[in-house]
PDB file of C-alpha atoms in Angstrom:
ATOM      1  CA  UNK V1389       0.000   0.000   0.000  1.00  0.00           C
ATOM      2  CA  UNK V1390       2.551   2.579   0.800  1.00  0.00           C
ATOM      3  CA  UNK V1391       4.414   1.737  -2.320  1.00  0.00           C
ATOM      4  CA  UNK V1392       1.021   2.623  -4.178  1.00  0.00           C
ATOM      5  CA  UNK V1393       1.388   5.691  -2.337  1.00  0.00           C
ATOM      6  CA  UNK V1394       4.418   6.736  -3.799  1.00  0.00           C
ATOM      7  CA  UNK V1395       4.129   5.330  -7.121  1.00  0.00           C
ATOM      8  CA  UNK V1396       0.674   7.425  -7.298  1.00  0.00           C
ATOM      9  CA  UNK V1397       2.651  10.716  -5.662  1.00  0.00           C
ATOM     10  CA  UNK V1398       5.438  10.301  -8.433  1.00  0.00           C
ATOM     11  CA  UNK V1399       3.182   9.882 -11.490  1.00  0.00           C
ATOM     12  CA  UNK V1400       1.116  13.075  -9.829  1.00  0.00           C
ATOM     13  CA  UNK V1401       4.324  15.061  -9.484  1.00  0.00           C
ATOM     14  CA  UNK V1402       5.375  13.956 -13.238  1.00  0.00           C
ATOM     15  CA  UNK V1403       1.981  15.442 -14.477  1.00  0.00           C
ATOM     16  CA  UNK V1404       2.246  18.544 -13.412  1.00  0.00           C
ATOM     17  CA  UNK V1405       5.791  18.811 -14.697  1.00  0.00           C
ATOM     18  CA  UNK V1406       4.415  17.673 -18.010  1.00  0.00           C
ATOM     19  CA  UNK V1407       1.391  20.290 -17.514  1.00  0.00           C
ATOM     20  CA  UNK V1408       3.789  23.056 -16.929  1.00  0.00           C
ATOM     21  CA  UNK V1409       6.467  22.295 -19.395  1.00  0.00           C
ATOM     22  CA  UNK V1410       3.904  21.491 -22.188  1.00  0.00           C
ATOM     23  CA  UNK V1411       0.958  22.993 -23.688  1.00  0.00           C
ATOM     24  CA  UNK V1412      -1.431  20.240 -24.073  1.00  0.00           C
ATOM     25  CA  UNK V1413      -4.548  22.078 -25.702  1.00  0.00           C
ATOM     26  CA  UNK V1414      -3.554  21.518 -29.112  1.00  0.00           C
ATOM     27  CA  UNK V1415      -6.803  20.102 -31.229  1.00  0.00           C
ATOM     28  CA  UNK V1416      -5.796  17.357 -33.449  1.00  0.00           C
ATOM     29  CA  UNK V1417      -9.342  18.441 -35.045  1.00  0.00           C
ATOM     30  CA  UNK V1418      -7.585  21.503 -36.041  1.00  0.00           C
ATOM     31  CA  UNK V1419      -4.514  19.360 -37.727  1.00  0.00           C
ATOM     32  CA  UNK V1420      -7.170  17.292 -39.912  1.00  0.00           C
ATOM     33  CA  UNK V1421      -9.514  20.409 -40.813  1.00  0.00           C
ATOM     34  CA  UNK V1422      -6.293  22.125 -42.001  1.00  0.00           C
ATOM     35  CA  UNK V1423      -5.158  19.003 -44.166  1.00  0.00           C
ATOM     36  CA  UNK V1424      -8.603  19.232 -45.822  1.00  0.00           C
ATOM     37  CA  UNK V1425      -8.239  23.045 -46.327  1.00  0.00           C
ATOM     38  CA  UNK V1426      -4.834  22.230 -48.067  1.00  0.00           C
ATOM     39  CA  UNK V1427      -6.521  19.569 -50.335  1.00  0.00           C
ATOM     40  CA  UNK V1428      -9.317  21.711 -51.719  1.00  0.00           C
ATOM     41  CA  UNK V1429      -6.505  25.003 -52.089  1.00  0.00           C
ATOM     42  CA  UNK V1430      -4.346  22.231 -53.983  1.00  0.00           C
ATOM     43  CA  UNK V1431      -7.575  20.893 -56.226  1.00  0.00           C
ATOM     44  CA  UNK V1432      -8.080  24.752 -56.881  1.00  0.00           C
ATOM     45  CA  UNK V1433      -4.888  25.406 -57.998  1.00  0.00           C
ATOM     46  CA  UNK V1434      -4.514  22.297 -59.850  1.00  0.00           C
ATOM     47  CA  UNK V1435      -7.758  23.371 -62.113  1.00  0.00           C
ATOM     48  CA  UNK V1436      -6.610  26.813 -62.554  1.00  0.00           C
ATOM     49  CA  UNK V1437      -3.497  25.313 -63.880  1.00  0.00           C
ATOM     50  CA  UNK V1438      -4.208  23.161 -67.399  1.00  0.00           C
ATOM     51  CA  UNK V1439      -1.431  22.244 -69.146  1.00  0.00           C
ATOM     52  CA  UNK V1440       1.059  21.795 -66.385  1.00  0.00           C
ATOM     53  CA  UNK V1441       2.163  18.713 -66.065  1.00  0.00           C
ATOM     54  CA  UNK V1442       5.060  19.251 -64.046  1.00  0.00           C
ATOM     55  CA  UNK V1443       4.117  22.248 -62.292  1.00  0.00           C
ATOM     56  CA  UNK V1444       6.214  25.234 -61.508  1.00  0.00           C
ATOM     57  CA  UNK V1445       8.945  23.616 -64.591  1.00  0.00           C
ATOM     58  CA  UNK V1446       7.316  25.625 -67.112  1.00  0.00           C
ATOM     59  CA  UNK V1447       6.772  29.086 -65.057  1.00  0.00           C
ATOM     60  CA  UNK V1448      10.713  28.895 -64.284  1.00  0.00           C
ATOM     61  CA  UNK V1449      11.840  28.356 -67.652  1.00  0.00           C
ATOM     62  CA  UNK V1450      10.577  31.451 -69.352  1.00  0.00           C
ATOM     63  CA  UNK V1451       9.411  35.055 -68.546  1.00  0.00           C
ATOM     64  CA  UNK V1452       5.726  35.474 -67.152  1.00  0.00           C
ATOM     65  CA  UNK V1453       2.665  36.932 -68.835  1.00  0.00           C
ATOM     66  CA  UNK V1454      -0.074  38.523 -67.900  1.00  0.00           C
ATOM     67  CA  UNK V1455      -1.584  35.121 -67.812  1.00  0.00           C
ATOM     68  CA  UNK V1456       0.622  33.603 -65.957  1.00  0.00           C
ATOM     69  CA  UNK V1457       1.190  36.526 -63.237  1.00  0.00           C
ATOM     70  CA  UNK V1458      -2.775  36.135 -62.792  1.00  0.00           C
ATOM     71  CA  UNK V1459      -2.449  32.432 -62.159  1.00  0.00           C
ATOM     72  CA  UNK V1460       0.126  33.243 -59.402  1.00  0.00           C
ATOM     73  CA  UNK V1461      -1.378  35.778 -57.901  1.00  0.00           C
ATOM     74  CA  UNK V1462      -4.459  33.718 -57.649  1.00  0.00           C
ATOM     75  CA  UNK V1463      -2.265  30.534 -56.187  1.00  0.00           C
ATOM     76  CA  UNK V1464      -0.897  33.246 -53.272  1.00  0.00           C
ATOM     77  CA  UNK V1465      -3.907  34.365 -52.520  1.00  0.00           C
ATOM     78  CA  UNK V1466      -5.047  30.387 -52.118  1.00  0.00           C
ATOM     79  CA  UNK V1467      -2.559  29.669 -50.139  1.00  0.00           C
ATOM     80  CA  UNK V1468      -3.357  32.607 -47.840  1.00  0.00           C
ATOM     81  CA  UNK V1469      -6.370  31.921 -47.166  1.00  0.00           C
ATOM     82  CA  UNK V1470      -5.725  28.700 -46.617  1.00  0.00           C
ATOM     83  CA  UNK V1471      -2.973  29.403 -43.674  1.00  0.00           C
ATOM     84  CA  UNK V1472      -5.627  32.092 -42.250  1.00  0.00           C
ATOM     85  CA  UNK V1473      -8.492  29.380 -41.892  1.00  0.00           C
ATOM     86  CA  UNK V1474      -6.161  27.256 -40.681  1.00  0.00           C
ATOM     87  CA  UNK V1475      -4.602  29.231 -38.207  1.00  0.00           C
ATOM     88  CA  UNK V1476      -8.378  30.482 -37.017  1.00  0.00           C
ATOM     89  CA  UNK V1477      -9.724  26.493 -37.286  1.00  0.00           C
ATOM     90  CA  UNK V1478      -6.801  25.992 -34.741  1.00  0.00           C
ATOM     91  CA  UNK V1479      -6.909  28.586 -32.283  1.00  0.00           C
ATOM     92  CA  UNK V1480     -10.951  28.288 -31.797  1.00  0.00           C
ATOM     93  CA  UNK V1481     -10.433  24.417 -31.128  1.00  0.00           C
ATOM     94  CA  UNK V1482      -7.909  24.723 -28.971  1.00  0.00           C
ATOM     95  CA  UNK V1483      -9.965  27.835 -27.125  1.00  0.00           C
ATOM     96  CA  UNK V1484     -12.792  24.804 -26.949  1.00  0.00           C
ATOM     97  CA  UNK V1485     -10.334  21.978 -25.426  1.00  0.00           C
ATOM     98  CA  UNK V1486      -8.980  24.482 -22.910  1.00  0.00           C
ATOM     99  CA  UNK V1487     -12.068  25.523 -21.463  1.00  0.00           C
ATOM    100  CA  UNK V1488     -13.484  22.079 -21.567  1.00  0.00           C
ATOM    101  CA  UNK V1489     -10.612  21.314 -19.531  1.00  0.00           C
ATOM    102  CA  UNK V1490     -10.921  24.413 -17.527  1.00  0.00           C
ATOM    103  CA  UNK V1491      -7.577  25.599 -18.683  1.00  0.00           C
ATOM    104  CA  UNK V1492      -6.812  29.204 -20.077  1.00  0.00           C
ATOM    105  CA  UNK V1493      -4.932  29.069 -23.500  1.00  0.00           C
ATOM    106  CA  UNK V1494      -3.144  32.683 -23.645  1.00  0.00           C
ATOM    107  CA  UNK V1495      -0.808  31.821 -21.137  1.00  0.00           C
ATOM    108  CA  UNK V1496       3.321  32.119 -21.125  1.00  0.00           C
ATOM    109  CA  UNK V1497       3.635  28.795 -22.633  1.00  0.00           C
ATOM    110  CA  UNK V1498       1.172  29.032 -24.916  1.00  0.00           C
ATOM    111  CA  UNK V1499       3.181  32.187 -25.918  1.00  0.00           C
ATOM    112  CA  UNK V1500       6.840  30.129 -26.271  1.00  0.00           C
ATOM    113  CA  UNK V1501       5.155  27.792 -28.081  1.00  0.00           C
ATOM    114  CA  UNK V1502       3.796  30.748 -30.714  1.00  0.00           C
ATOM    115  CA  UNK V1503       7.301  32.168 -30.895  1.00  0.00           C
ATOM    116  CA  UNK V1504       8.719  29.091 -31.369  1.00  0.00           C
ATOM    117  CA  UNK V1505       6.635  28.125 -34.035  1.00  0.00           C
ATOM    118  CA  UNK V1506       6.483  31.538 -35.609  1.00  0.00           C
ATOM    119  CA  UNK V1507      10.281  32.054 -36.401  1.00  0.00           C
ATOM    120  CA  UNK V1508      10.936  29.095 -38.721  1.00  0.00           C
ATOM    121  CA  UNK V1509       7.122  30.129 -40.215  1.00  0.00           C
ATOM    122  CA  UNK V1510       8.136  34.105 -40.731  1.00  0.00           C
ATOM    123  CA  UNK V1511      11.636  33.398 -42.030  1.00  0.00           C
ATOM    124  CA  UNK V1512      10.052  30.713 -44.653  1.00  0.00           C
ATOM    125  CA  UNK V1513       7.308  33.005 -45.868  1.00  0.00           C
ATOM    126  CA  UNK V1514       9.662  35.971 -46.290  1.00  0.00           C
ATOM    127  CA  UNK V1515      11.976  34.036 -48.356  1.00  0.00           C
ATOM    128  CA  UNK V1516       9.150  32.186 -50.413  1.00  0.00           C
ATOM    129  CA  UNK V1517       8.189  35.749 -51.403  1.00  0.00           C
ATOM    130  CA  UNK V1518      11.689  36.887 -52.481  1.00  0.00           C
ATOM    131  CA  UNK V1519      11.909  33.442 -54.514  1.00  0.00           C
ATOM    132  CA  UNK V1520       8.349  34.980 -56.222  1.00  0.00           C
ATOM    133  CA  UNK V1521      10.019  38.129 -56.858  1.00  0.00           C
ATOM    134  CA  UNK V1522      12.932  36.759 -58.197  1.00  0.00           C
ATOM    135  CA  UNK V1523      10.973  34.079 -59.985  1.00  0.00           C
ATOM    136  CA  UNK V1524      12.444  30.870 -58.978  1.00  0.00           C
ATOM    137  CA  UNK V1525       8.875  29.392 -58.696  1.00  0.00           C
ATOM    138  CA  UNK V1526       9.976  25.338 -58.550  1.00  0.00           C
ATOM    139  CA  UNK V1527      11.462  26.740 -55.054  1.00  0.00           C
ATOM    140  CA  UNK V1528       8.395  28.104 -53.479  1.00  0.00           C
ATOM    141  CA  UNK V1529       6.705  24.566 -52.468  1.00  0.00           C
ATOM    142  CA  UNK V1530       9.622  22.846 -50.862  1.00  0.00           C
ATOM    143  CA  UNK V1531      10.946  26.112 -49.034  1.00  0.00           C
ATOM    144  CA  UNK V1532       7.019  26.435 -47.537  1.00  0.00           C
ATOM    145  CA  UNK V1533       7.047  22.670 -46.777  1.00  0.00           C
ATOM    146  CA  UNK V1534      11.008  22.910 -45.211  1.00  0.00           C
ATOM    147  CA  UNK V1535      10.231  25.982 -43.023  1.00  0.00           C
ATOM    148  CA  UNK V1536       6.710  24.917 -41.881  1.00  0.00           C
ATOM    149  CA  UNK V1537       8.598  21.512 -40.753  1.00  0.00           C
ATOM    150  CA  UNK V1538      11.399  23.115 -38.579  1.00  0.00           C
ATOM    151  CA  UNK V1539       8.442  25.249 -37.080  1.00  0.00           C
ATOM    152  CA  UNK V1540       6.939  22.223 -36.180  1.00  0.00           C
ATOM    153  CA  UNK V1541      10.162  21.137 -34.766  1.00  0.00           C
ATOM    154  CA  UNK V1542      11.282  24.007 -33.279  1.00  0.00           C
ATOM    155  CA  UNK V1543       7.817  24.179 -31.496  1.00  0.00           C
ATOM    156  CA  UNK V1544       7.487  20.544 -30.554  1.00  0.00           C
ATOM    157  CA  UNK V1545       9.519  21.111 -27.213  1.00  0.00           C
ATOM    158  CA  UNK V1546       6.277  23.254 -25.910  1.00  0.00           C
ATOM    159  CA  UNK V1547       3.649  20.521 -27.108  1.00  0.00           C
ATOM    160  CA  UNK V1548       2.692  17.042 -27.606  1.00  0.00           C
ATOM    161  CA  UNK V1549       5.809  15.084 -29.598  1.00  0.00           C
ATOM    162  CA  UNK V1550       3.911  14.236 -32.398  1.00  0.00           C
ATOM    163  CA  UNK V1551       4.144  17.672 -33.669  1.00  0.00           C
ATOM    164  CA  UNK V1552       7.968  16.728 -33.973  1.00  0.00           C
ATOM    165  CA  UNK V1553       7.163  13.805 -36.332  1.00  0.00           C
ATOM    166  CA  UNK V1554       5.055  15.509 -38.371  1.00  0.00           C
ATOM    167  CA  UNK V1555       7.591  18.042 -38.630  1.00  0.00           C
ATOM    168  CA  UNK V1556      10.422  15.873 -39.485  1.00  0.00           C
ATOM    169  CA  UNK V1557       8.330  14.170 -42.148  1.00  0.00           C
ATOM    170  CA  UNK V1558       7.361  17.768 -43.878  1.00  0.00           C
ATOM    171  CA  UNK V1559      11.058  18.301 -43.930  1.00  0.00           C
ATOM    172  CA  UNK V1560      11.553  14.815 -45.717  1.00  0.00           C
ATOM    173  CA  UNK V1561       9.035  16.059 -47.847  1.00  0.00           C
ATOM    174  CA  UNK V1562      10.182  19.338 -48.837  1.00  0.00           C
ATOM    175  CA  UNK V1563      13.662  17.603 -49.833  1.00  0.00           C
ATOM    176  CA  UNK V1564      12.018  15.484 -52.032  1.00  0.00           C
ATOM    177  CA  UNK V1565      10.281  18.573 -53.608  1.00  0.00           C
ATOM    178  CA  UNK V1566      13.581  20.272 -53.852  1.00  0.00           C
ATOM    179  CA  UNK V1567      14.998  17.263 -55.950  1.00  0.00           C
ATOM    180  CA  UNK V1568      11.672  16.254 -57.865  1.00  0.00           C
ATOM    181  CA  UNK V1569      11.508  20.138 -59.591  1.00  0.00           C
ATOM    182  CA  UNK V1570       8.387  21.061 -61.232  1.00  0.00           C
ATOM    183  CA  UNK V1571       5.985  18.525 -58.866  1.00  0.00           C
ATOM    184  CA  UNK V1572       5.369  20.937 -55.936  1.00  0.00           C
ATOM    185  CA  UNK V1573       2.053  20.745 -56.120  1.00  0.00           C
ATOM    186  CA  UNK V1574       1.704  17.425 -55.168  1.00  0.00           C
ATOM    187  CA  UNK V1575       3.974  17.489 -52.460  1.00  0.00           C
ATOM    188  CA  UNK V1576       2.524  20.456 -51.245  1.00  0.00           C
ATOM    189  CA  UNK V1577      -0.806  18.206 -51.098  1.00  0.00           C
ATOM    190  CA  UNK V1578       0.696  15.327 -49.807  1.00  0.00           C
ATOM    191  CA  UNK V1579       2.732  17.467 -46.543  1.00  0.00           C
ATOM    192  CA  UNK V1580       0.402  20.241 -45.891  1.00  0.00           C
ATOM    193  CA  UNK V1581      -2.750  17.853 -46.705  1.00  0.00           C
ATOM    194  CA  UNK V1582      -2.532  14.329 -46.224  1.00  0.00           C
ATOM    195  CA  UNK V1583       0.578  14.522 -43.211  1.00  0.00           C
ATOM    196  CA  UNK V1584      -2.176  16.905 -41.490  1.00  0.00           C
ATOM    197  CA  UNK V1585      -5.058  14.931 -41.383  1.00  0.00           C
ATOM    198  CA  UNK V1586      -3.063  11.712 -40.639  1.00  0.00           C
ATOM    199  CA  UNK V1587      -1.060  13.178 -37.251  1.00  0.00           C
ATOM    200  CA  UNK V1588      -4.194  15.019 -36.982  1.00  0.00           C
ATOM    201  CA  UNK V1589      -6.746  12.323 -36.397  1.00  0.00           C
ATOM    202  CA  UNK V1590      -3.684   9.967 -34.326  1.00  0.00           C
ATOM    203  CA  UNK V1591      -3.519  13.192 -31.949  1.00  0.00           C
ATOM    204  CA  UNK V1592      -7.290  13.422 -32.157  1.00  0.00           C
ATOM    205  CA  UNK V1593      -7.344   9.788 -30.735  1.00  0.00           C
ATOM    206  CA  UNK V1594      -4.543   9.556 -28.827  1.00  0.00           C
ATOM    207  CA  UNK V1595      -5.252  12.196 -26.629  1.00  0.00           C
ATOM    208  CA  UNK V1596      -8.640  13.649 -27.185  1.00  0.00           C
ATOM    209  CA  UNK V1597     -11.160  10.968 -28.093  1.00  0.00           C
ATOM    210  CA  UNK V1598     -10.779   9.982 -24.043  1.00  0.00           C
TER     211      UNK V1598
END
């Protein structure tokens, strides 16, 4: 009995160190409603782009016209929207999960693990616009998919672990887009879409469902 005792007092003291180290109100509803956001932006910009087979190959090779600029600006504006409904899907959820746990979610760790997160995400999205600028378009996808993955890594330390997989195998991902030139698209889809709703739903079970 008094070894129950302890062993109860030490798994106690190890959840509140876990409590106050991590921030556990993550939604992994939020990860698989932002994979399906991803998927319809990607089947959007894959109809507004006939005649691509190997997309971004062609926009790299020769100056764009006023076609083509319209077809990127489009695509940006796509993928905005799709990080903003994301990013709103994510912190409503988690605003839900804390309060159902009776937890506050603007609090300093919730704040590291913003920062955190925010860095890799910044840096990425500043750079993917310079590539625009400069128009090195096969670049954009894999430099999204690379930053957004060291985001997830560099956040991971602040949150469930999972978040580190997934980031790892965005980074795997963006490599491959980096070598496979022209097929962003897909991997874009595949990373942002299907990795999302996969670690999504296992987070969603793993730690929610209960």
């Amino acid at each position: 009995m008094e070894n129950e005792k302890y062993l109860k007092d030490i798994q106690d003291i190890k959840q509140m160190m876990t409590k106050s180290s991590q921030f556990l109100s993550l939604s992994g509803l939020s990860g698989v409603l932002a994979g399906i956001y991803a998927l319809i932006g990607a089947a959007y910009a894959n109809s507004i782009l006939p005649g691509y087979n190997r997309i971004g190959a062609e926009l790299s090779r020769n100056p764009m016209s006023d076609s083509e600029w319209n077809i990127t600006y489009r695509l940006f504006i796509t993928a905005s929207l799709v990080l903003f409904a994301s990013l709103v899907t994510g912190l409503l959820l988690s605003s839900a999960k804390a309060k159902k746990q009776g937890e506050k979610v603007w609090t300093d760790l919730a704040k590291r693990l913003l920062i955190n997160f925010s860095i890799p995400l910044i840096t990425g999205g500043i750079f993917a616009l310079i590539l625009l600028d400069k128009e090195y378009y096969g670049l954009i996808a894999p430099v999204t998919l690379l930053f957004y993955g060291l985001g997830c890594i560099n956040a991971s330390k602040n949150t469930f672990k999972d978040v580190r997989y997934l980031g790892i195998t965005l980074v795997i991902i963006g490599l491959l887009a980096s070598y496979y030139m022209g097929y962003g698209l897909y991997f874009w889809a595949l990373g942002f879409g299907v990795c999302h709703i996969i670690y999504g739903a296992m987070m969603h079970f793993k730690y929610e469902r209960n």
